[in-house]
PDB file of C-alpha atoms in Angstrom:
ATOM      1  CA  UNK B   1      -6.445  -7.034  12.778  1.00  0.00           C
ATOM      2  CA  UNK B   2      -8.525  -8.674  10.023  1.00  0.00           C
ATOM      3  CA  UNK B   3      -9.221 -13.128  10.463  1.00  0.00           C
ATOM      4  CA  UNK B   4      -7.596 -15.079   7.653  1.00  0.00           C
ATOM      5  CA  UNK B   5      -8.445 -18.538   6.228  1.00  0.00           C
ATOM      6  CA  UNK B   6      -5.223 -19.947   5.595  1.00  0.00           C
ATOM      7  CA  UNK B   7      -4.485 -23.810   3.420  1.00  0.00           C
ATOM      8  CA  UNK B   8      -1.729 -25.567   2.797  1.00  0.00           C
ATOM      9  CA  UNK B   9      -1.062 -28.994   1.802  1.00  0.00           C
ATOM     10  CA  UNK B  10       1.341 -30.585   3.999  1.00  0.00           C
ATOM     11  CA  UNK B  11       3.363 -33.530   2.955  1.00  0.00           C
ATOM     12  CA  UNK B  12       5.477 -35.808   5.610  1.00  0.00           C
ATOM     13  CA  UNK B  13       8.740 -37.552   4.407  1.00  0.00           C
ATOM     14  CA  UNK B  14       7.534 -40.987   5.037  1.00  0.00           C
ATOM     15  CA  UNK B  15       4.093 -40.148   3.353  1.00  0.00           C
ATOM     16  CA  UNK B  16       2.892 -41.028  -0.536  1.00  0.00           C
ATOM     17  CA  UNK B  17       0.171 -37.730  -0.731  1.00  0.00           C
ATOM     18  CA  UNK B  18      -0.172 -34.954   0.466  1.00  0.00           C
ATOM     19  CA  UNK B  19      -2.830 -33.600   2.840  1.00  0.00           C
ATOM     20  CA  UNK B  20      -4.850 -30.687   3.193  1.00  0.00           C
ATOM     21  CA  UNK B  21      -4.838 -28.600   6.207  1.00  0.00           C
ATOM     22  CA  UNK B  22      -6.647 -25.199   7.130  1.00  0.00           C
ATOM     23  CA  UNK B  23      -7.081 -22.825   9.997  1.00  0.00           C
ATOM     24  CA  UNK B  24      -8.234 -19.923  10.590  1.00  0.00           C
ATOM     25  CA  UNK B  25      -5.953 -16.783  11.873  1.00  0.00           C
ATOM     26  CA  UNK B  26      -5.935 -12.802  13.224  1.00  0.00           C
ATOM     27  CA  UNK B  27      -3.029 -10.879  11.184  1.00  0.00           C
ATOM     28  CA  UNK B  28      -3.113  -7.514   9.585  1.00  0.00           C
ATOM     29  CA  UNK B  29      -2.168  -9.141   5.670  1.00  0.00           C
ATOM     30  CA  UNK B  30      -2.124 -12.610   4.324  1.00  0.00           C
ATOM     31  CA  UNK B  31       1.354 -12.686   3.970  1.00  0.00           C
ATOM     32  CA  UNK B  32       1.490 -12.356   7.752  1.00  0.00           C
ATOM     33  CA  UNK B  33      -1.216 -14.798   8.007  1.00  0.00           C
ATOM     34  CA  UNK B  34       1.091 -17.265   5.820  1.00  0.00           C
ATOM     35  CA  UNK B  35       4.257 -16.252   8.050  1.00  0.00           C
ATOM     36  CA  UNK B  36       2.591 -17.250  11.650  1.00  0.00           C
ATOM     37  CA  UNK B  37       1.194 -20.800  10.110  1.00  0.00           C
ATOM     38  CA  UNK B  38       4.369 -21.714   9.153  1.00  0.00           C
ATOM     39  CA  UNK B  39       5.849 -21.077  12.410  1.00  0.00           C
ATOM     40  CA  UNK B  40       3.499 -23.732  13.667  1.00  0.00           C
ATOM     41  CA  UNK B  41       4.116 -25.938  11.303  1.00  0.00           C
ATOM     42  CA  UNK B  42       7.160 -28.433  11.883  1.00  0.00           C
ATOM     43  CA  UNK B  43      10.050 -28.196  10.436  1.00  0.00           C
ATOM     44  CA  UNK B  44      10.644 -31.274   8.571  1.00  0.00           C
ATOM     45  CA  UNK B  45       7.208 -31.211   6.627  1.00  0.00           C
ATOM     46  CA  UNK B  46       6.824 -30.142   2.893  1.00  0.00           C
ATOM     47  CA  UNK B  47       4.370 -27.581   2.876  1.00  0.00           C
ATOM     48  CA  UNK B  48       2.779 -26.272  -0.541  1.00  0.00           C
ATOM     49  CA  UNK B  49      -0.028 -24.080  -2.106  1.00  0.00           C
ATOM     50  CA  UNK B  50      -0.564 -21.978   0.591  1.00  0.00           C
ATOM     51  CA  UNK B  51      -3.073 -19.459   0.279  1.00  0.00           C
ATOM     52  CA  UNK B  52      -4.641 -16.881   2.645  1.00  0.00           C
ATOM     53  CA  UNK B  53      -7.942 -15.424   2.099  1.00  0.00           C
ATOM     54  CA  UNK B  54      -9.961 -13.238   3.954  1.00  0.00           C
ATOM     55  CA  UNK B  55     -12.631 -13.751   6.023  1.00  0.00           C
ATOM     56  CA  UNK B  56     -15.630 -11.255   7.448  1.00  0.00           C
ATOM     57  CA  UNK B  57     -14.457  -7.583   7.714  1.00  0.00           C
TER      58      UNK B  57
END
């Protein structure tokens, strides 16, 4: 398993901007990465821009 940053920008229904959010995950691709921080995410939040990069080896 490789570590992944992952960001997003998350925007609640009730809020004017959106926020930017990180963290930092084990998967074996990014897209896998993406697919686990959106699990954690809740459901009623817009989330956007999410990108996965890899970190260390």
């Amino acid at each position: 398993m490789s570590t992944f940053r992952v960001q997003w920008d998350e925007k609640a229904p009730s809020s004017k901007n959106p926020s930017r959010k990180a963290t930092t995950i084990s998967a074996n691709s990014a897209m896998e990465a993406k697919a686990k921080v959106r699990q954690r995410i809740n459901i009623s939040l817009k989330v956007t821009n999410m990108t996965a990069v890899k970190v260390g080896k």
